[in-house]
PDB file of C-alpha atoms in Angstrom:
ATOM      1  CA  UNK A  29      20.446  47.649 -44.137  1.00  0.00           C
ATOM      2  CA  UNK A  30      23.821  46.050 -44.692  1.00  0.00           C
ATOM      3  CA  UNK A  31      24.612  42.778 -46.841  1.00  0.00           C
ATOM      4  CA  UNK A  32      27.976  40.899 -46.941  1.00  0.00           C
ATOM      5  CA  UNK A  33      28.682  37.634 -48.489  1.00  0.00           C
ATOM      6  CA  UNK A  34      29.915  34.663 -46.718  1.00  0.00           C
ATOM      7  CA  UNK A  35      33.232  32.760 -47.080  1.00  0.00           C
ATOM      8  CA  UNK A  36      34.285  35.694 -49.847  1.00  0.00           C
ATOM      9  CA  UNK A  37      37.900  35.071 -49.460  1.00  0.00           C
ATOM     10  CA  UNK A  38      37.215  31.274 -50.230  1.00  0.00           C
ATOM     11  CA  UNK A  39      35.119  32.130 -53.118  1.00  0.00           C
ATOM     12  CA  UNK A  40      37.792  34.728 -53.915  1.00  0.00           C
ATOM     13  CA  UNK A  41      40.346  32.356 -54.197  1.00  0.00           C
ATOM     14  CA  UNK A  42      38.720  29.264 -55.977  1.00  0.00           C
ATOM     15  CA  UNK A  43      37.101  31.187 -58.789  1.00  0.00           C
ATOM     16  CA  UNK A  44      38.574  32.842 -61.513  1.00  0.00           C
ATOM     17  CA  UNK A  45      38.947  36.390 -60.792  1.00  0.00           C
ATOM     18  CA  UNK A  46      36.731  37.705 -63.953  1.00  0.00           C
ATOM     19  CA  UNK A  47      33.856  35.056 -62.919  1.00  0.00           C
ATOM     20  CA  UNK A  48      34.089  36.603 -59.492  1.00  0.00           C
ATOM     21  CA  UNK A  49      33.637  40.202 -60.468  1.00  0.00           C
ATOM     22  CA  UNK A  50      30.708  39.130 -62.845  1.00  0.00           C
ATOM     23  CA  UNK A  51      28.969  36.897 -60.133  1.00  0.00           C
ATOM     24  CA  UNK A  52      29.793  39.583 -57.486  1.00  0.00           C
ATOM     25  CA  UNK A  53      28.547  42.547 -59.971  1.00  0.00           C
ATOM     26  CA  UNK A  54      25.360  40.534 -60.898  1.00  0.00           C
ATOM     27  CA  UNK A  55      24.600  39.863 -57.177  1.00  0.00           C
ATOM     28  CA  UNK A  56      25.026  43.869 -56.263  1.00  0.00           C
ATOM     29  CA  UNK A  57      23.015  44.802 -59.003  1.00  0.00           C
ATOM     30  CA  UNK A  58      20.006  42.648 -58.205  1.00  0.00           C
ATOM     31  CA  UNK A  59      20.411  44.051 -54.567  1.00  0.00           C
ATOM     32  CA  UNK A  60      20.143  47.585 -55.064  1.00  0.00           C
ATOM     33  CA  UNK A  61      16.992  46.572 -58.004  1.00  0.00           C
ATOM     34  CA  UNK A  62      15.095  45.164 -55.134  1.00  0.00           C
ATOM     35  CA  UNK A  63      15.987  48.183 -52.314  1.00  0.00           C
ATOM     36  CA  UNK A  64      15.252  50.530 -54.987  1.00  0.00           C
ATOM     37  CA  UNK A  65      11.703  48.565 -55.405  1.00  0.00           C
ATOM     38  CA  UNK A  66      11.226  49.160 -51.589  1.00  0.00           C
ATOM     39  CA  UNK A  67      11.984  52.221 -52.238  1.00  0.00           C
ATOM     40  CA  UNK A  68      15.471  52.405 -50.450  1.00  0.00           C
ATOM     41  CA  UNK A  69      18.759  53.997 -51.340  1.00  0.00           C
ATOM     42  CA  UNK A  70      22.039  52.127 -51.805  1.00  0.00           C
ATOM     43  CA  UNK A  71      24.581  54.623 -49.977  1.00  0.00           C
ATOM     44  CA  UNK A  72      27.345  52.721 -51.045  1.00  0.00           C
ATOM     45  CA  UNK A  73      28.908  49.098 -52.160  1.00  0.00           C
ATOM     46  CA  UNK A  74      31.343  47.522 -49.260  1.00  0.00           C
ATOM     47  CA  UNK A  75      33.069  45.635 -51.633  1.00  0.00           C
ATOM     48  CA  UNK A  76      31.153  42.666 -51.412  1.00  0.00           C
ATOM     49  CA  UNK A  77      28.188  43.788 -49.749  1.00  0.00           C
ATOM     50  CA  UNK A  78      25.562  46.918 -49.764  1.00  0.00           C
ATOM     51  CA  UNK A  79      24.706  49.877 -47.220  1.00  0.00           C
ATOM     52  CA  UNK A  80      21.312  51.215 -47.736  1.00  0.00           C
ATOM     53  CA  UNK A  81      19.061  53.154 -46.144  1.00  0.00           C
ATOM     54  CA  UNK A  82      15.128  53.728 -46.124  1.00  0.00           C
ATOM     55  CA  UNK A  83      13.203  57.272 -45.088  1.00  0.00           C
ATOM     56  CA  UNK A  84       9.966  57.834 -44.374  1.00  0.00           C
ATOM     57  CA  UNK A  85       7.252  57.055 -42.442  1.00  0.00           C
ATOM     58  CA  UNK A  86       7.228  53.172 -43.288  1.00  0.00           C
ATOM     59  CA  UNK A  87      11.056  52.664 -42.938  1.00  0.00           C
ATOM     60  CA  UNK A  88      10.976  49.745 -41.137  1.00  0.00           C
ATOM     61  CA  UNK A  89       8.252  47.821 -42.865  1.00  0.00           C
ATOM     62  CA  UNK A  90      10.152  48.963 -45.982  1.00  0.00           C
ATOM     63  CA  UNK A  91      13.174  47.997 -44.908  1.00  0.00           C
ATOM     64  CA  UNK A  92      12.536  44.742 -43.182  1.00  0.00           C
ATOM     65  CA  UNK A  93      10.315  43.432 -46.166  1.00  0.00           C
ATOM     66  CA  UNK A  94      13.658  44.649 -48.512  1.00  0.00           C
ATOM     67  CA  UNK A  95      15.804  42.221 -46.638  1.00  0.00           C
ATOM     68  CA  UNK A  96      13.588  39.248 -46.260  1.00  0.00           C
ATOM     69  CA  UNK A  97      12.919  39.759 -50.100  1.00  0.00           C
ATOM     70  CA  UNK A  98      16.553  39.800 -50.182  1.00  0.00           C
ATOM     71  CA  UNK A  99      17.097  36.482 -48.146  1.00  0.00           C
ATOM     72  CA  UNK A 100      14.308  34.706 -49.824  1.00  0.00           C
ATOM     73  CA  UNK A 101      15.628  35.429 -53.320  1.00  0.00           C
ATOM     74  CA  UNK A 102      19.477  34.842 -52.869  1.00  0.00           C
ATOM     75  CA  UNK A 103      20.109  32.240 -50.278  1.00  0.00           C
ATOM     76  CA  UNK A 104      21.290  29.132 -52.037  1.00  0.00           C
ATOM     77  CA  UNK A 105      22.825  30.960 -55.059  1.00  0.00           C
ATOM     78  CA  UNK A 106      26.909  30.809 -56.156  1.00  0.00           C
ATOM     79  CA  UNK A 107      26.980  33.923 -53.848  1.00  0.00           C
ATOM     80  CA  UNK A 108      25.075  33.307 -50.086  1.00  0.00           C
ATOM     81  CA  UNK A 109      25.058  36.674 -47.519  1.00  0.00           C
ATOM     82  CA  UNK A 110      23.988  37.569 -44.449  1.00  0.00           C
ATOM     83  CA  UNK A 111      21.648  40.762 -43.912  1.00  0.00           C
ATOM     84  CA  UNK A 112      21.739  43.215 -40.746  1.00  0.00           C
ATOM     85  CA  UNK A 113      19.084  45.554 -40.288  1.00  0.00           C
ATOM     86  CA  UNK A 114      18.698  48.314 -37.711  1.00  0.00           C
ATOM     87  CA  UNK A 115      16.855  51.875 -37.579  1.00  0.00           C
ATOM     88  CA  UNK A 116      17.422  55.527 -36.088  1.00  0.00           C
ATOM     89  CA  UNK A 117      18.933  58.306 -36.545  1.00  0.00           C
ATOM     90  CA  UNK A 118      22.158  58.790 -38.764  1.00  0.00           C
ATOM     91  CA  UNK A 119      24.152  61.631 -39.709  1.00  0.00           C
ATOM     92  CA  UNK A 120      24.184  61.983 -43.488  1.00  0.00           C
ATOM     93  CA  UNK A 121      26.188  64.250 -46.003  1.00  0.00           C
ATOM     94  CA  UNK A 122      30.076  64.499 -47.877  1.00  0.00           C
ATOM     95  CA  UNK A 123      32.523  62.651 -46.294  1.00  0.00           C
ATOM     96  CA  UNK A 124      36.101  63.327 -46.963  1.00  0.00           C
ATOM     97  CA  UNK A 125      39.020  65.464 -47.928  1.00  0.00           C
ATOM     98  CA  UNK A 126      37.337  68.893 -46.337  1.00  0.00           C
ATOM     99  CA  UNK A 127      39.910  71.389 -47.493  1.00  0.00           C
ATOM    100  CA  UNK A 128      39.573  71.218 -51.130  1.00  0.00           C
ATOM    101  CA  UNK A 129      43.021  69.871 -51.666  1.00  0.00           C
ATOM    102  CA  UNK A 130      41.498  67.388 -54.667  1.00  0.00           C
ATOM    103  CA  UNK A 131      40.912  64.040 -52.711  1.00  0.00           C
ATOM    104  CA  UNK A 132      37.766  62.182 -52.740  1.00  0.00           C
ATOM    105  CA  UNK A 133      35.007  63.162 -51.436  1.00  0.00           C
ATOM    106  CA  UNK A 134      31.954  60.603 -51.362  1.00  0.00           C
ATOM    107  CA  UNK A 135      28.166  61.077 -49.525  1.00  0.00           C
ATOM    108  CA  UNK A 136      27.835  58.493 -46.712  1.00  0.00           C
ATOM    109  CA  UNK A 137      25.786  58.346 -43.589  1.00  0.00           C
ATOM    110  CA  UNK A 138      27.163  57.612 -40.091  1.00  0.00           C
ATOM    111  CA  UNK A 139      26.458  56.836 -36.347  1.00  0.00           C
ATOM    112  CA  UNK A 140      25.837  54.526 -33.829  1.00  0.00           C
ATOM    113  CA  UNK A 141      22.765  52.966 -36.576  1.00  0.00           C
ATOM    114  CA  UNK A 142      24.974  52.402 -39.312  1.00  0.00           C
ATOM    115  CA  UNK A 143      27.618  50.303 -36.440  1.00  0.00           C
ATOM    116  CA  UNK A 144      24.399  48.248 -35.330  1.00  0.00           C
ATOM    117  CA  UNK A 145      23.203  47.234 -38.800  1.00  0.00           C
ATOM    118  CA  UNK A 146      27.216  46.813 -39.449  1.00  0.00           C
ATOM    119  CA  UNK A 147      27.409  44.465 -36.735  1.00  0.00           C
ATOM    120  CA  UNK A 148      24.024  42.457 -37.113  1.00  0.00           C
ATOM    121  CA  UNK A 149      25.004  41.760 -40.627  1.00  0.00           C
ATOM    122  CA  UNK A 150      28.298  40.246 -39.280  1.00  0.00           C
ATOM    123  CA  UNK A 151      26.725  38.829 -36.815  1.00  0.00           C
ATOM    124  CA  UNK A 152      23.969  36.919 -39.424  1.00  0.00           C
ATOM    125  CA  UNK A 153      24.617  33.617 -40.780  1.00  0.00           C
ATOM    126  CA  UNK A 154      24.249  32.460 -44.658  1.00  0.00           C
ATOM    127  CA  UNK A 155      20.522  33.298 -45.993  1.00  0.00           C
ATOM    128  CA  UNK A 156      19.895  34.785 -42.323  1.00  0.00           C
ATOM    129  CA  UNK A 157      18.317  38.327 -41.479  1.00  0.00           C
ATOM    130  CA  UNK A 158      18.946  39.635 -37.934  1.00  0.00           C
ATOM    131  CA  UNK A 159      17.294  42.979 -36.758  1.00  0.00           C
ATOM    132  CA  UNK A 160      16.251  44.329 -33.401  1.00  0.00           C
ATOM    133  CA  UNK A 161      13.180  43.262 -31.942  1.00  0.00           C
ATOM    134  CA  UNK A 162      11.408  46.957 -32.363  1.00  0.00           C
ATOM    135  CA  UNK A 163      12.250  47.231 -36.089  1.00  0.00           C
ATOM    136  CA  UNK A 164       9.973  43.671 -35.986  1.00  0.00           C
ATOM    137  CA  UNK A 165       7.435  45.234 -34.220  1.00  0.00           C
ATOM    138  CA  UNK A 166       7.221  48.787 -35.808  1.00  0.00           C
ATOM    139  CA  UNK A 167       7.171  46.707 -39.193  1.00  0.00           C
ATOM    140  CA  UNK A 168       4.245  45.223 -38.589  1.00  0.00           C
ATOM    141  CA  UNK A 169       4.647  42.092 -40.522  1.00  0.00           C
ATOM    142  CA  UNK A 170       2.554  39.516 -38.001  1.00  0.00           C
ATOM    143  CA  UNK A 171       2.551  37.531 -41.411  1.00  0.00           C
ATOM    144  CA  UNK A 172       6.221  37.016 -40.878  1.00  0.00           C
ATOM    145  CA  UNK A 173       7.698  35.503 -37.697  1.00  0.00           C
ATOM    146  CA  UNK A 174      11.359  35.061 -36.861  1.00  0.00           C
ATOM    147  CA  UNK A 175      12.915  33.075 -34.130  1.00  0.00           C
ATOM    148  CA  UNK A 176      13.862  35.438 -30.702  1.00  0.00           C
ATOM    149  CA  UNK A 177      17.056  35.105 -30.050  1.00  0.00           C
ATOM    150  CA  UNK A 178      17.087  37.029 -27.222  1.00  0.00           C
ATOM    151  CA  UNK A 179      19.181  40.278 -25.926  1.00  0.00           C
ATOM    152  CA  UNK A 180      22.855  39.815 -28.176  1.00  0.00           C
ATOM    153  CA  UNK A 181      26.086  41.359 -26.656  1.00  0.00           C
ATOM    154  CA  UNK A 182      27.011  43.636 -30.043  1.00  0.00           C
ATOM    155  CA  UNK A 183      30.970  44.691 -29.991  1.00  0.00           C
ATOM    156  CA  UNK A 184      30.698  48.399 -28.966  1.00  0.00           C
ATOM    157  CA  UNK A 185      27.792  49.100 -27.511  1.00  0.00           C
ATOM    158  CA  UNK A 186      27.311  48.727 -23.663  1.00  0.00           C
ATOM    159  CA  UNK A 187      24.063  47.344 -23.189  1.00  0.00           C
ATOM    160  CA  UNK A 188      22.676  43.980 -25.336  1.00  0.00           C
ATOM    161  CA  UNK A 189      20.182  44.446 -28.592  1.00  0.00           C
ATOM    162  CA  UNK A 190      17.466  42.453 -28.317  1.00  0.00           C
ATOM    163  CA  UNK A 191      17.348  40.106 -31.428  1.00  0.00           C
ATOM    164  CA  UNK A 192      15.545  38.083 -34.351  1.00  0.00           C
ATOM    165  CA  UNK A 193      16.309  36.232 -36.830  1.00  0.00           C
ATOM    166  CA  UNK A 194      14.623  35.429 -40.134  1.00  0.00           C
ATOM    167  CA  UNK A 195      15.655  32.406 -42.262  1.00  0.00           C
ATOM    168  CA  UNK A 196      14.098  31.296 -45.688  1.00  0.00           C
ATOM    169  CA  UNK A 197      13.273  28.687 -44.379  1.00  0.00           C
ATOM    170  CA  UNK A 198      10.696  30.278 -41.067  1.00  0.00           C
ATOM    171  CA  UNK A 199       8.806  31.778 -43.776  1.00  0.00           C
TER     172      UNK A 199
END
């Protein structure tokens, strides 16, 4: 799952740079309270966004419900995002300086996964959620329908990702 606020550098550079940082801190810190209530994991802050990931059997209920939760609860505050979610496998574990020469080292997953929830996110529109169509269905949330928006030509991968999008206002 991947979160990234819209028109940042506008924001950026009509608010006063200690309002910013307290709007942008408050907004990050009510995003990793609700992925930790889905029981997610924030892997790391993008400056003004989060990465997270969920594990487990119920990943992509867990997830999707996290980001429409998300959506629902953020989308016509001082800070509007866009969400990207998309599931497989990722490699996971210290990314870094590797030969101990006293450079950062940080834990961080990677793969194609992490580039498809990247780009889905950048890809989303304020308030919007887009995720594949088989993270929809393995969720299981008939409750909850989005709008198909068909296969999606995603920058770097050859063949198209079949789409939805959620938007406050379809639920």
């Amino acid at each position: 799952l991947f979160t990234d606020i819209r028109g940042s550098s506008g924001l950026i550079s009509t608010t006063p740079p200690r309002e910013f940082f307290i709007l942008l801190n408050q907004l990050l810190s009510s995003q990793a309270r609700e992925i930790g209530r889905f029981e997610g994991s924030v892997i790391k802050y993008t400056g003004d966004g989060v990465m997270a990931i969920f594990r487990g059997m119920g990943r992509s209920y867990l997830a999707l419900s996290c980001a429409l939760e998300l959506a629902r609860n953020r989308a016509d505050r001082a800070l509007p995002f866009g969400t990207g979610v998309a599931q497989g496998l990722v490699l996971a574990g210290l990314i870094g300086d590797s030969d101990g020469a006293g450079q950062r080292r940080q834990y961080d997953v990677i793969g194609d996964t992490v580039h498809l929830a990247a780009r889905l996110c950048s890809n989303a529109e304020l308030g919007e959620v887009i995720t594949t169509s088989s993270i929809h269905a393995l969720a299981k949330l008939d409750a909850v329908s989005g709008r198909h928006i068909g296969p999606v030509s995603i920058r770097g991968f050859d063949n198209e990702i079949d789409c939805i999008s959620f938007r406050p206002s379809d639920r």
